[in-house]
Amino acid sequence: MTRVLLTGGSGFIAAHILESLLEHGYSVVTTVRSAQKGQQILDSHKQYGKDKLNYVVVEDIEKPGAFDSAVVSDPPFDAAVHCASPYHFNAKTRDEIHQLISTAINGTTGILKAIKAHAPTVKRVVITSSYAAMVDYGKPLTHVYSEVDWNPITEEQAYSSAPFAYLASKTFSEKAAWDFVKDEKPGFDLTTINPPMVYGPVIHALSSLDSINTSNARFTWLWHTSGALEKPEAAGQRFLVTAGNYSNAEAAQIIGEEYPEYKDKMPVGEALKPGERPATGVNGYDNRKSIEVLGLKYRTFKESVVGVVDSIKGLL
Ligand code: NDP
Protein backbone atom coordinates (compact mmCIF):
# COMPACT_ATOMS: atom_id res chain seq x y z
CA MET A 1 0.00 0.00 0.00
CA THR A 2 1.74 3.21 -1.07
CA ARG A 3 -0.47 5.98 -2.44
CA VAL A 4 -2.96 7.78 -0.21
CA LEU A 5 -5.59 10.46 -0.77
CA LEU A 6 -5.82 12.68 2.32
CA THR A 7 -8.72 15.13 2.49
CA GLY A 8 -8.51 18.53 4.19
CA GLY A 9 -4.70 18.82 4.17
CA SER A 10 -4.86 22.43 5.40
CA GLY A 11 -6.38 21.33 8.72
CA PHE A 12 -4.71 20.80 12.09
CA ILE A 13 -5.00 17.00 12.33
CA ALA A 14 -4.51 16.35 8.60
CA ALA A 15 -1.23 18.29 8.71
CA HIS A 16 0.08 15.81 11.31
CA ILE A 17 -1.28 12.83 9.38
CA LEU A 18 0.47 14.15 6.27
CA GLU A 19 3.81 14.28 8.12
CA SER A 20 3.31 10.78 9.45
CA LEU A 21 2.38 9.37 6.03
CA LEU A 22 5.39 10.99 4.34
CA GLU A 23 7.72 9.78 7.12
CA HIS A 24 6.36 6.25 6.61
CA GLY A 25 7.16 6.40 2.87
CA TYR A 26 3.67 6.83 1.46
CA SER A 27 3.03 9.07 -1.51
CA VAL A 28 0.21 11.47 -0.74
CA VAL A 29 -2.23 13.63 -2.64
CA THR A 30 -4.11 15.96 -0.36
CA THR A 31 -7.29 17.90 -1.05
CA VAL A 32 -7.48 21.60 -0.17
CA ARG A 33 -10.03 24.33 -0.81
CA SER A 34 -7.72 26.53 -2.93
CA ALA A 35 -4.54 26.35 -4.99
CA GLN A 36 -3.01 28.86 -2.56
CA LYS A 37 -3.48 26.46 0.38
CA GLY A 38 -2.09 23.61 -1.72
CA GLN A 39 0.96 25.63 -2.70
CA GLN A 40 1.58 26.51 0.97
CA ILE A 41 1.73 22.78 1.77
CA LEU A 42 4.13 22.07 -1.11
CA ASP A 43 6.29 25.05 -0.10
CA SER A 44 6.70 23.71 3.42
CA HIS A 45 7.65 20.23 2.08
CA LYS A 46 10.20 21.17 -0.59
CA GLN A 47 12.19 17.99 0.10
CA TYR A 48 9.42 15.90 -1.51
CA GLY A 49 8.92 15.70 -5.27
CA LYS A 50 5.45 15.83 -6.87
CA ASP A 51 5.48 12.04 -7.08
CA LYS A 52 5.57 11.94 -3.24
CA LEU A 53 3.34 14.91 -2.40
CA ASN A 54 0.81 16.82 -4.43
CA TYR A 55 -2.53 18.48 -3.95
CA VAL A 56 -5.86 18.69 -5.70
CA VAL A 57 -8.45 21.42 -5.16
CA VAL A 58 -11.85 20.36 -3.78
CA GLU A 59 -13.55 23.67 -3.07
CA ASP A 60 -16.54 22.37 -1.19
CA ILE A 61 -16.83 18.76 -0.03
CA GLU A 62 -20.60 19.12 0.20
CA LYS A 63 -21.21 19.54 -3.53
CA PRO A 64 -22.43 16.42 -5.35
CA GLY A 65 -19.53 14.83 -7.23
CA ALA A 66 -16.98 17.05 -5.39
CA PHE A 67 -14.49 14.18 -5.09
CA ASP A 68 -15.14 12.50 -8.46
CA SER A 69 -11.95 13.70 -10.13
CA ALA A 70 -9.88 13.95 -6.91
CA VAL A 71 -10.05 10.19 -6.36
CA VAL A 72 -8.59 9.49 -9.80
CA SER A 73 -4.80 9.39 -9.83
CA ASP A 74 -1.87 7.98 -11.76
CA PRO A 75 -0.57 5.82 -10.15
CA PRO A 76 -3.95 5.00 -8.57
CA PHE A 77 -4.70 5.32 -4.86
CA ASP A 78 -4.48 2.40 -2.47
CA ALA A 79 -6.16 4.11 0.47
CA ALA A 80 -7.90 7.29 1.57
CA VAL A 81 -7.96 9.21 4.85
CA HIS A 82 -10.95 11.52 5.17
CA CYS A 83 -10.34 14.44 7.56
CA ALA A 84 -12.11 17.35 5.87
CA SER A 85 -15.20 18.23 7.83
CA PRO A 86 -16.38 21.41 9.50
CA TYR A 87 -15.22 21.57 13.11
CA HIS A 88 -16.55 24.62 14.88
CA PHE A 89 -19.20 25.65 17.37
CA ASN A 90 -20.40 28.67 15.41
CA ALA A 91 -23.60 27.30 13.83
CA LYS A 92 -26.41 29.13 15.59
CA THR A 93 -29.33 29.58 13.20
CA ARG A 94 -31.34 26.68 11.73
CA ASP A 95 -29.79 27.32 8.32
CA GLU A 96 -26.24 27.33 9.73
CA ILE A 97 -26.88 24.10 11.64
CA HIS A 98 -28.40 22.49 8.55
CA GLN A 99 -25.34 23.56 6.54
CA LEU A 100 -22.89 22.15 9.11
CA ILE A 101 -24.64 18.78 9.29
CA SER A 102 -25.19 18.37 5.58
CA THR A 103 -21.57 19.30 4.80
CA ALA A 104 -20.33 16.64 7.22
CA ILE A 105 -22.70 13.96 5.90
CA ASN A 106 -22.43 14.75 2.19
CA GLY A 107 -18.65 15.19 2.42
CA THR A 108 -18.35 11.73 3.97
CA THR A 109 -20.79 9.90 1.69
CA GLY A 110 -19.46 11.91 -1.26
CA ILE A 111 -15.93 10.59 -0.95
CA LEU A 112 -17.14 7.02 -0.38
CA LYS A 113 -19.38 7.18 -3.48
CA ALA A 114 -16.58 8.68 -5.57
CA ILE A 115 -14.11 5.98 -4.50
CA LYS A 116 -16.59 3.20 -5.22
CA ALA A 117 -17.35 4.61 -8.66
CA HIS A 118 -13.94 5.85 -9.81
CA ALA A 119 -11.15 4.40 -7.64
CA PRO A 120 -11.52 0.63 -7.52
CA THR A 121 -7.91 0.15 -6.33
CA VAL A 122 -8.66 1.74 -2.92
CA LYS A 123 -8.75 -1.00 -0.30
CA ARG A 124 -9.00 0.97 2.96
CA VAL A 125 -10.74 4.21 3.94
CA VAL A 126 -10.00 5.76 7.34
CA ILE A 127 -12.32 8.48 8.58
CA THR A 128 -11.64 10.84 11.47
CA SER A 129 -14.97 10.56 13.22
CA SER A 130 -15.03 11.64 16.85
CA TYR A 131 -15.83 10.82 20.45
CA ALA A 132 -18.71 13.18 19.65
CA ALA A 133 -20.28 10.20 17.83
CA MET A 134 -19.95 8.09 21.03
CA VAL A 135 -20.82 10.34 23.95
CA ASP A 136 -24.30 9.93 25.48
CA TYR A 137 -25.25 12.66 27.93
CA GLY A 138 -28.03 10.43 29.27
CA LYS A 139 -25.44 8.06 30.75
CA PRO A 140 -23.88 8.68 34.15
CA LEU A 141 -20.68 10.75 34.04
CA THR A 142 -18.69 7.74 35.19
CA HIS A 143 -19.77 5.58 32.22
CA VAL A 144 -16.72 3.85 30.69
CA TYR A 145 -16.80 4.71 26.99
CA SER A 146 -15.55 2.35 24.30
CA GLU A 147 -16.17 1.51 20.65
CA VAL A 148 -19.63 0.04 21.35
CA ASP A 149 -21.02 3.42 22.38
CA TRP A 150 -23.06 5.58 20.02
CA ASN A 151 -24.37 9.06 20.60
CA PRO A 152 -28.20 8.76 20.54
CA ILE A 153 -28.64 12.42 19.48
CA THR A 154 -31.78 13.12 17.48
CA GLU A 155 -32.42 15.48 14.58
CA GLU A 156 -34.44 17.70 16.91
CA GLN A 157 -31.66 17.90 19.53
CA ALA A 158 -29.17 18.69 16.77
CA TYR A 159 -30.92 22.00 16.21
CA SER A 160 -30.88 23.01 19.89
CA SER A 161 -27.35 24.52 20.13
CA ALA A 162 -24.06 24.96 18.27
CA PRO A 163 -22.20 22.24 20.23
CA PHE A 164 -25.10 19.80 19.73
CA ALA A 165 -25.05 20.61 16.02
CA TYR A 166 -21.37 19.55 15.88
CA LEU A 167 -22.06 16.35 17.87
CA ALA A 168 -24.87 15.53 15.43
CA SER A 169 -22.70 16.28 12.39
CA LYS A 170 -20.13 13.71 13.56
CA THR A 171 -22.70 11.11 14.66
CA PHE A 172 -24.83 11.30 11.52
CA SER A 173 -21.83 11.34 9.17
CA GLU A 174 -20.18 8.31 10.82
CA LYS A 175 -23.48 6.42 10.74
CA ALA A 176 -23.88 7.33 7.07
CA ALA A 177 -20.40 5.91 6.37
CA TRP A 178 -21.13 2.57 8.07
CA ASP A 179 -24.53 2.40 6.29
CA PHE A 180 -22.82 3.05 2.96
CA VAL A 181 -20.43 0.16 3.49
CA LYS A 182 -23.25 -2.15 4.63
CA ASP A 183 -25.62 -1.25 1.77
CA GLU A 184 -23.22 -0.65 -1.11
CA LYS A 185 -20.64 -3.33 -0.34
CA PRO A 186 -17.75 -1.41 -1.94
CA GLY A 187 -14.33 -2.92 -2.68
CA PHE A 188 -12.76 -1.11 0.31
CA ASP A 189 -13.11 -1.56 4.04
CA LEU A 190 -13.68 1.21 6.55
CA THR A 191 -12.00 2.20 9.81
CA THR A 192 -13.09 5.12 11.97
CA ILE A 193 -10.92 6.91 14.51
CA ASN A 194 -12.92 8.49 17.33
CA PRO A 195 -10.81 10.87 19.42
CA PRO A 196 -12.10 13.36 21.95
CA MET A 197 -10.28 16.72 22.07
CA VAL A 198 -6.99 16.54 20.16
CA TYR A 199 -4.25 18.90 21.34
CA GLY A 200 -0.76 19.35 19.96
CA PRO A 201 1.68 21.46 17.99
CA VAL A 202 0.10 23.56 15.29
CA ILE A 203 2.04 22.72 12.15
CA HIS A 204 -0.45 23.81 9.49
CA ALA A 205 -0.32 27.36 8.15
CA LEU A 206 -1.68 29.78 10.74
CA SER A 207 -1.74 33.51 10.10
CA SER A 208 -3.06 34.53 13.51
CA LEU A 209 -4.41 32.98 16.70
CA ASP A 210 -7.95 33.77 15.48
CA SER A 211 -7.67 31.04 12.85
CA ILE A 212 -6.42 28.32 15.19
CA ASN A 213 -8.38 25.05 14.96
CA THR A 214 -11.20 24.51 17.45
CA SER A 215 -9.56 22.04 19.86
CA ASN A 216 -6.21 23.86 20.16
CA ALA A 217 -8.16 27.04 20.72
CA ARG A 218 -8.46 25.61 24.21
CA PHE A 219 -5.09 24.45 23.52
CA THR A 220 -3.49 18.11 22.81
CA TRP A 221 -2.44 14.74 21.93
CA LEU A 222 -1.77 13.18 18.62
CA TRP A 223 -1.83 9.90 16.97
CA HIS A 224 -0.32 8.28 13.92
CA THR A 225 -2.91 7.29 11.37
CA SER A 226 -0.61 5.10 9.34
CA GLY A 227 -1.30 2.44 11.99
CA ALA A 228 -4.99 2.45 11.05
CA LEU A 229 -4.14 2.23 7.37
CA GLU A 230 -1.78 -0.72 7.70
CA LYS A 231 -3.50 -3.08 10.12
CA PRO A 232 -5.75 -5.69 8.48
CA GLU A 233 -7.46 -6.13 11.90
CA ALA A 234 -8.64 -2.49 11.76
CA ALA A 235 -11.06 -3.29 8.93
CA GLY A 236 -14.66 -2.57 9.83
CA GLN A 237 -13.69 -1.19 13.25
CA ARG A 238 -14.19 1.97 15.26
CA PHE A 239 -11.39 3.12 17.58
CA LEU A 240 -11.78 5.28 20.64
CA VAL A 241 -8.49 7.13 20.65
CA THR A 242 -7.73 8.89 23.91
CA ALA A 243 -4.75 9.28 26.23
CA GLY A 244 -6.97 9.94 29.21
CA ASN A 245 -8.66 12.60 31.31
CA TYR A 246 -7.20 16.04 31.80
CA SER A 247 -8.21 19.33 33.34
CA ASN A 248 -7.68 22.92 32.30
CA ALA A 249 -6.12 23.50 35.73
CA GLU A 250 -3.48 20.84 34.93
CA ALA A 251 -2.73 22.60 31.63
CA ALA A 252 -2.45 25.95 33.39
CA GLN A 253 -0.08 24.43 35.95
CA ILE A 254 2.12 22.89 33.22
CA ILE A 255 2.29 26.20 31.34
CA GLY A 256 3.12 28.07 34.55
CA GLU A 257 5.95 25.61 35.34
CA GLU A 258 7.40 25.31 31.85
CA TYR A 259 7.03 28.93 30.77
CA PRO A 260 7.76 31.29 33.69
CA GLU A 261 7.07 34.22 31.34
CA TYR A 262 3.37 33.19 31.16
CA LYS A 263 2.95 32.16 34.81
CA ASP A 264 1.19 35.36 35.84
CA LYS A 265 -1.29 35.01 32.98
CA MET A 266 -2.43 31.54 34.05
CA PRO A 267 -5.65 31.19 36.03
CA VAL A 268 -5.06 29.57 39.40
CA GLY A 269 -6.83 26.28 40.02
CA GLU A 270 -6.18 23.05 41.80
CA ALA A 271 -4.59 20.69 39.28
CA LEU A 272 -5.29 16.97 39.48
CA LYS A 273 -2.36 14.62 39.68
CA PRO A 274 -1.87 12.40 36.60
CA GLY A 275 -4.52 9.67 36.61
CA GLU A 276 -6.53 11.33 39.39
CA ARG A 277 -10.24 11.91 38.73
CA PRO A 278 -12.20 14.91 39.98
CA ALA A 279 -14.66 14.29 42.80
CA THR A 280 -17.50 15.53 40.57
CA GLY A 281 -16.89 12.59 38.26
CA VAL A 282 -15.65 12.49 34.70
CA ASN A 283 -16.31 10.14 31.79
CA GLY A 284 -14.45 6.87 31.99
CA TYR A 285 -12.80 5.41 28.90
CA ASP A 286 -11.51 2.09 27.63
CA ASN A 287 -8.77 2.74 25.07
CA ARG A 288 -7.35 -0.81 25.06
CA LYS A 289 -8.44 -1.51 21.48
CA SER A 290 -6.44 1.46 20.15
CA ILE A 291 -3.35 0.17 21.96
CA GLU A 292 -3.81 -3.55 21.23
CA VAL A 293 -4.97 -3.35 17.59
CA LEU A 294 -3.43 -0.11 16.33
CA GLY A 295 -0.37 -0.29 18.58
CA LEU A 296 -0.76 3.34 19.65
CA LYS A 297 1.63 4.82 22.17
CA TYR A 298 0.11 7.93 23.68
CA ARG A 299 2.02 11.08 24.43
CA THR A 300 1.83 12.60 27.89
CA PHE A 301 -0.46 15.55 28.48
CA LYS A 302 2.57 17.66 29.39
CA GLU A 303 4.21 16.90 26.04
CA SER A 304 1.03 17.91 24.25
CA VAL A 305 0.60 21.16 26.14
CA VAL A 306 4.25 22.11 25.61
CA GLY A 307 3.87 21.22 21.92
CA VAL A 308 0.93 23.60 21.53
CA VAL A 309 2.56 26.47 23.38
CA ASP A 310 5.89 26.14 21.55
CA SER A 311 4.12 26.19 18.19
CA ILE A 312 2.00 29.29 18.86
CA LYS A 313 4.40 31.31 21.05
CA GLY A 314 5.23 33.62 18.18
CA LEU A 315 1.55 34.58 17.89
CA LEU A 316 0.83 35.15 21.59
P1 NDP B 1 -9.62 21.80 11.19
O1 NDP B 1 -10.71 22.79 11.29
O2 NDP B 1 -8.23 22.22 11.48
O3 NDP B 1 -9.64 21.13 9.75
C1 NDP B 1 -10.82 20.88 9.05
C2 NDP B 1 -10.48 20.66 7.59
O4 NDP B 1 -11.70 20.47 6.85
C3 NDP B 1 -9.78 21.90 6.97
O5 NDP B 1 -8.82 21.44 6.04
C4 NDP B 1 -10.93 22.60 6.25
O6 NDP B 1 -10.50 23.39 5.16
C5 NDP B 1 -11.72 21.38 5.74
N1 NDP B 1 -13.09 21.72 5.44
C6 NDP B 1 -14.07 22.09 6.30
N2 NDP B 1 -15.22 22.32 5.62
C7 NDP B 1 -14.96 22.10 4.32
C8 NDP B 1 -15.72 22.21 3.11
N3 NDP B 1 -17.01 22.55 3.11
N4 NDP B 1 -15.11 21.91 1.93
C9 NDP B 1 -13.80 21.57 1.88
N5 NDP B 1 -13.02 21.44 2.99
C10 NDP B 1 -13.59 21.72 4.18
O7 NDP B 1 -10.09 20.61 12.14
P2 NDP B 1 -9.27 19.41 12.81
O8 NDP B 1 -8.03 19.13 12.07
O9 NDP B 1 -9.22 19.66 14.26
O10 NDP B 1 -10.31 18.21 12.56
C11 NDP B 1 -10.19 17.31 11.45
C12 NDP B 1 -11.22 16.20 11.62
O11 NDP B 1 -11.04 15.53 12.86
C13 NDP B 1 -12.67 16.71 11.60
O12 NDP B 1 -13.44 15.72 10.94
C14 NDP B 1 -13.02 16.76 13.07
O13 NDP B 1 -14.40 16.61 13.28
C15 NDP B 1 -12.26 15.55 13.60
N6 NDP B 1 -11.95 15.62 15.04
C16 NDP B 1 -11.18 16.66 15.54
C17 NDP B 1 -10.90 16.69 16.91
C18 NDP B 1 -10.06 17.77 17.52
O14 NDP B 1 -10.03 17.87 18.75
N7 NDP B 1 -9.35 18.58 16.74
C19 NDP B 1 -11.44 15.66 17.83
C20 NDP B 1 -12.23 14.63 17.18
C21 NDP B 1 -12.46 14.62 15.84
P3 NDP B 1 -9.96 24.91 5.43
O15 NDP B 1 -8.61 24.77 6.10
O16 NDP B 1 -9.85 25.47 4.06
O17 NDP B 1 -10.98 25.57 6.27
Coordinates of C-alpha atoms and ligand atoms in Angstrom, one line a residue:
M1 CA 0.0 0.0 0.0
T2 CA 1.7 3.2 -1.1
R3 CA -0.5 6.0 -2.4
V4 CA -3.0 7.8 -0.2
L5 CA -5.6 10.5 -0.8
L6 CA -5.8 12.7 2.3
T7 CA -8.7 15.1 2.5
G8 CA -8.5 18.5 4.2
G9 CA -4.7 18.8 4.2
S10 CA -4.9 22.4 5.4
G11 CA -6.4 21.3 8.7
F12 CA -4.7 20.8 12.1
I13 CA -5.0 17.0 12.3
A14 CA -4.5 16.3 8.6
A15 CA -1.2 18.3 8.7
H16 CA 0.1 15.8 11.3
I17 CA -1.3 12.8 9.4
L18 CA 0.5 14.2 6.3
E19 CA 3.8 14.3 8.1
S20 CA 3.3 10.8 9.4
L21 CA 2.4 9.4 6.0
L22 CA 5.4 11.0 4.3
E23 CA 7.7 9.8 7.1
H24 CA 6.4 6.3 6.6
G25 CA 7.2 6.4 2.9
Y26 CA 3.7 6.8 1.5
S27 CA 3.0 9.1 -1.5
V28 CA 0.2 11.5 -0.7
V29 CA -2.2 13.6 -2.6
T30 CA -4.1 16.0 -0.4
T31 CA -7.3 17.9 -1.0
V32 CA -7.5 21.6 -0.2
R33 CA -10.0 24.3 -0.8
S34 CA -7.7 26.5 -2.9
A35 CA -4.5 26.4 -5.0
Q36 CA -3.0 28.9 -2.6
K37 CA -3.5 26.5 0.4
G38 CA -2.1 23.6 -1.7
Q39 CA 1.0 25.6 -2.7
Q40 CA 1.6 26.5 1.0
I41 CA 1.7 22.8 1.8
L42 CA 4.1 22.1 -1.1
D43 CA 6.3 25.0 -0.1
S44 CA 6.7 23.7 3.4
H45 CA 7.7 20.2 2.1
K46 CA 10.2 21.2 -0.6
Q47 CA 12.2 18.0 0.1
Y48 CA 9.4 15.9 -1.5
G49 CA 8.9 15.7 -5.3
K50 CA 5.4 15.8 -6.9
D51 CA 5.5 12.0 -7.1
K52 CA 5.6 11.9 -3.2
L53 CA 3.3 14.9 -2.4
N54 CA 0.8 16.8 -4.4
Y55 CA -2.5 18.5 -4.0
V56 CA -5.9 18.7 -5.7
V57 CA -8.5 21.4 -5.2
V58 CA -11.9 20.4 -3.8
E59 CA -13.5 23.7 -3.1
D60 CA -16.5 22.4 -1.2
I61 CA -16.8 18.8 0.0
E62 CA -20.6 19.1 0.2
K63 CA -21.2 19.5 -3.5
P64 CA -22.4 16.4 -5.3
G65 CA -19.5 14.8 -7.2
A66 CA -17.0 17.0 -5.4
F67 CA -14.5 14.2 -5.1
D68 CA -15.1 12.5 -8.5
S69 CA -12.0 13.7 -10.1
A70 CA -9.9 14.0 -6.9
V71 CA -10.0 10.2 -6.4
V72 CA -8.6 9.5 -9.8
S73 CA -4.8 9.4 -9.8
D74 CA -1.9 8.0 -11.8
P75 CA -0.6 5.8 -10.1
P76 CA -3.9 5.0 -8.6
F77 CA -4.7 5.3 -4.9
D78 CA -4.5 2.4 -2.5
A79 CA -6.2 4.1 0.5
A80 CA -7.9 7.3 1.6
V81 CA -8.0 9.2 4.9
H82 CA -11.0 11.5 5.2
C83 CA -10.3 14.4 7.6
A84 CA -12.1 17.3 5.9
S85 CA -15.2 18.2 7.8
P86 CA -16.4 21.4 9.5
Y87 CA -15.2 21.6 13.1
H88 CA -16.6 24.6 14.9
F89 CA -19.2 25.6 17.4
N90 CA -20.4 28.7 15.4
A91 CA -23.6 27.3 13.8
K92 CA -26.4 29.1 15.6
T93 CA -29.3 29.6 13.2
R94 CA -31.3 26.7 11.7
D95 CA -29.8 27.3 8.3
E96 CA -26.2 27.3 9.7
I97 CA -26.9 24.1 11.6
H98 CA -28.4 22.5 8.5
Q99 CA -25.3 23.6 6.5
L100 CA -22.9 22.2 9.1
I101 CA -24.6 18.8 9.3
S102 CA -25.2 18.4 5.6
T103 CA -21.6 19.3 4.8
A104 CA -20.3 16.6 7.2
I105 CA -22.7 14.0 5.9
N106 CA -22.4 14.7 2.2
G107 CA -18.7 15.2 2.4
T108 CA -18.4 11.7 4.0
T109 CA -20.8 9.9 1.7
G110 CA -19.5 11.9 -1.3
I111 CA -15.9 10.6 -0.9
L112 CA -17.1 7.0 -0.4
K113 CA -19.4 7.2 -3.5
A114 CA -16.6 8.7 -5.6
I115 CA -14.1 6.0 -4.5
K116 CA -16.6 3.2 -5.2
A117 CA -17.4 4.6 -8.7
H118 CA -13.9 5.8 -9.8
A119 CA -11.1 4.4 -7.6
P120 CA -11.5 0.6 -7.5
T121 CA -7.9 0.1 -6.3
V122 CA -8.7 1.7 -2.9
K123 CA -8.8 -1.0 -0.3
R124 CA -9.0 1.0 3.0
V125 CA -10.7 4.2 3.9
V126 CA -10.0 5.8 7.3
I127 CA -12.3 8.5 8.6
T128 CA -11.6 10.8 11.5
S129 CA -15.0 10.6 13.2
S130 CA -15.0 11.6 16.9
Y131 CA -15.8 10.8 20.4
A132 CA -18.7 13.2 19.6
A133 CA -20.3 10.2 17.8
M134 CA -20.0 8.1 21.0
V135 CA -20.8 10.3 23.9
D136 CA -24.3 9.9 25.5
Y137 CA -25.3 12.7 27.9
G138 CA -28.0 10.4 29.3
K139 CA -25.4 8.1 30.7
P140 CA -23.9 8.7 34.2
L141 CA -20.7 10.8 34.0
T142 CA -18.7 7.7 35.2
H143 CA -19.8 5.6 32.2
V144 CA -16.7 3.8 30.7
Y145 CA -16.8 4.7 27.0
S146 CA -15.6 2.4 24.3
E147 CA -16.2 1.5 20.6
V148 CA -19.6 0.0 21.4
D149 CA -21.0 3.4 22.4
W150 CA -23.1 5.6 20.0
N151 CA -24.4 9.1 20.6
P152 CA -28.2 8.8 20.5
I153 CA -28.6 12.4 19.5
T154 CA -31.8 13.1 17.5
E155 CA -32.4 15.5 14.6
E156 CA -34.4 17.7 16.9
Q157 CA -31.7 17.9 19.5
A158 CA -29.2 18.7 16.8
Y159 CA -30.9 22.0 16.2
S160 CA -30.9 23.0 19.9
S161 CA -27.4 24.5 20.1
A162 CA -24.1 25.0 18.3
P163 CA -22.2 22.2 20.2
F164 CA -25.1 19.8 19.7
A165 CA -25.0 20.6 16.0
Y166 CA -21.4 19.5 15.9
L167 CA -22.1 16.3 17.9
A168 CA -24.9 15.5 15.4
S169 CA -22.7 16.3 12.4
K170 CA -20.1 13.7 13.6
T171 CA -22.7 11.1 14.7
F172 CA -24.8 11.3 11.5
S173 CA -21.8 11.3 9.2
E174 CA -20.2 8.3 10.8
K175 CA -23.5 6.4 10.7
A176 CA -23.9 7.3 7.1
A177 CA -20.4 5.9 6.4
W178 CA -21.1 2.6 8.1
D179 CA -24.5 2.4 6.3
F180 CA -22.8 3.1 3.0
V181 CA -20.4 0.2 3.5
K182 CA -23.2 -2.1 4.6
D183 CA -25.6 -1.2 1.8
E184 CA -23.2 -0.7 -1.1
K185 CA -20.6 -3.3 -0.3
P186 CA -17.7 -1.4 -1.9
G187 CA -14.3 -2.9 -2.7
F188 CA -12.8 -1.1 0.3
D189 CA -13.1 -1.6 4.0
L190 CA -13.7 1.2 6.5
T191 CA -12.0 2.2 9.8
T192 CA -13.1 5.1 12.0
I193 CA -10.9 6.9 14.5
N194 CA -12.9 8.5 17.3
P195 CA -10.8 10.9 19.4
P196 CA -12.1 13.4 21.9
M197 CA -10.3 16.7 22.1
V198 CA -7.0 16.5 20.2
Y199 CA -4.2 18.9 21.3
G200 CA -0.8 19.4 20.0
P201 CA 1.7 21.5 18.0
V202 CA 0.1 23.6 15.3
I203 CA 2.0 22.7 12.1
H204 CA -0.5 23.8 9.5
A205 CA -0.3 27.4 8.1
L206 CA -1.7 29.8 10.7
S207 CA -1.7 33.5 10.1
S208 CA -3.1 34.5 13.5
L209 CA -4.4 33.0 16.7
D210 CA -8.0 33.8 15.5
S211 CA -7.7 31.0 12.8
I212 CA -6.4 28.3 15.2
N213 CA -8.4 25.1 15.0
T214 CA -11.2 24.5 17.4
S215 CA -9.6 22.0 19.9
N216 CA -6.2 23.9 20.2
A217 CA -8.2 27.0 20.7
R218 CA -8.5 25.6 24.2
F219 CA -5.1 24.5 23.5
T220 CA -3.5 18.1 22.8
W221 CA -2.4 14.7 21.9
L222 CA -1.8 13.2 18.6
W223 CA -1.8 9.9 17.0
H224 CA -0.3 8.3 13.9
T225 CA -2.9 7.3 11.4
S226 CA -0.6 5.1 9.3
G227 CA -1.3 2.4 12.0
A228 CA -5.0 2.5 11.1
L229 CA -4.1 2.2 7.4
E230 CA -1.8 -0.7 7.7
K231 CA -3.5 -3.1 10.1
P232 CA -5.7 -5.7 8.5
E233 CA -7.5 -6.1 11.9
A234 CA -8.6 -2.5 11.8
A235 CA -11.1 -3.3 8.9
G236 CA -14.7 -2.6 9.8
Q237 CA -13.7 -1.2 13.2
R238 CA -14.2 2.0 15.3
F239 CA -11.4 3.1 17.6
L240 CA -11.8 5.3 20.6
V241 CA -8.5 7.1 20.6
T242 CA -7.7 8.9 23.9
A243 CA -4.8 9.3 26.2
G244 CA -7.0 9.9 29.2
N245 CA -8.7 12.6 31.3
Y246 CA -7.2 16.0 31.8
S247 CA -8.2 19.3 33.3
N248 CA -7.7 22.9 32.3
A249 CA -6.1 23.5 35.7
E250 CA -3.5 20.8 34.9
A251 CA -2.7 22.6 31.6
A252 CA -2.4 26.0 33.4
Q253 CA -0.1 24.4 35.9
I254 CA 2.1 22.9 33.2
I255 CA 2.3 26.2 31.3
G256 CA 3.1 28.1 34.5
E257 CA 5.9 25.6 35.3
E258 CA 7.4 25.3 31.8
Y259 CA 7.0 28.9 30.8
P260 CA 7.8 31.3 33.7
E261 CA 7.1 34.2 31.3
Y262 CA 3.4 33.2 31.2
K263 CA 2.9 32.2 34.8
D264 CA 1.2 35.4 35.8
K265 CA -1.3 35.0 33.0
M266 CA -2.4 31.5 34.0
P267 CA -5.7 31.2 36.0
V268 CA -5.1 29.6 39.4
G269 CA -6.8 26.3 40.0
E270 CA -6.2 23.0 41.8
A271 CA -4.6 20.7 39.3
L272 CA -5.3 17.0 39.5
K273 CA -2.4 14.6 39.7
P274 CA -1.9 12.4 36.6
G275 CA -4.5 9.7 36.6
E276 CA -6.5 11.3 39.4
R277 CA -10.2 11.9 38.7
P278 CA -12.2 14.9 40.0
A279 CA -14.7 14.3 42.8
T280 CA -17.5 15.5 40.6
G281 CA -16.9 12.6 38.3
V282 CA -15.7 12.5 34.7
N283 CA -16.3 10.1 31.8
G284 CA -14.4 6.9 32.0
Y285 CA -12.8 5.4 28.9
D286 CA -11.5 2.1 27.6
N287 CA -8.8 2.7 25.1
R288 CA -7.4 -0.8 25.1
K289 CA -8.4 -1.5 21.5
S290 CA -6.4 1.5 20.2
I291 CA -3.3 0.2 22.0
E292 CA -3.8 -3.5 21.2
V293 CA -5.0 -3.4 17.6
L294 CA -3.4 -0.1 16.3
G295 CA -0.4 -0.3 18.6
L296 CA -0.8 3.3 19.6
K297 CA 1.6 4.8 22.2
Y298 CA 0.1 7.9 23.7
R299 CA 2.0 11.1 24.4
T300 CA 1.8 12.6 27.9
F301 CA -0.5 15.5 28.5
K302 CA 2.6 17.7 29.4
E303 CA 4.2 16.9 26.0
S304 CA 1.0 17.9 24.3
V305 CA 0.6 21.2 26.1
V306 CA 4.3 22.1 25.6
G307 CA 3.9 21.2 21.9
V308 CA 0.9 23.6 21.5
V309 CA 2.6 26.5 23.4
D310 CA 5.9 26.1 21.6
S311 CA 4.1 26.2 18.2
I312 CA 2.0 29.3 18.9
K313 CA 4.4 31.3 21.1
G314 CA 5.2 33.6 18.2
L315 CA 1.5 34.6 17.9
L316 CA 0.8 35.1 21.6
Ligands
NDP1 P1 -9.6 21.8 11.2 O1 -10.7 22.8 11.3 O2 -8.2 22.2 11.5 O3 -9.6 21.1 9.7 C1 -10.8 20.9 9.0 C2 -10.5 20.7 7.6 O4 -11.7 20.5 6.9 C3 -9.8 21.9 7.0 O5 -8.8 21.4 6.0 C4 -10.9 22.6 6.2 O6 -10.5 23.4 5.2 C5 -11.7 21.4 5.7 N1 -13.1 21.7 5.4 C6 -14.1 22.1 6.3 N2 -15.2 22.3 5.6 C7 -15.0 22.1 4.3 C8 -15.7 22.2 3.1 N3 -17.0 22.6 3.1 N4 -15.1 21.9 1.9 C9 -13.8 21.6 1.9 N5 -13.0 21.4 3.0 C10 -13.6 21.7 4.2 O7 -10.1 20.6 12.1 P2 -9.3 19.4 12.8 O8 -8.0 19.1 12.1 O9 -9.2 19.7 14.3 O10 -10.3 18.2 12.6 C11 -10.2 17.3 11.5 C12 -11.2 16.2 11.6 O11 -11.0 15.5 12.9 C13 -12.7 16.7 11.6 O12 -13.4 15.7 10.9 C14 -13.0 16.8 13.1 O13 -14.4 16.6 13.3 C15 -12.3 15.5 13.6 N6 -11.9 15.6 15.0 C16 -11.2 16.7 15.5 C17 -10.9 16.7 16.9 C18 -10.1 17.8 17.5 O14 -10.0 17.9 18.7 N7 -9.3 18.6 16.7 C19 -11.4 15.7 17.8 C20 -12.2 14.6 17.2 C21 -12.5 14.6 15.8 P3 -10.0 24.9 5.4 O15 -8.6 24.8 6.1 O16 -9.9 25.5 4.1 O17 -11.0 25.6 6.3

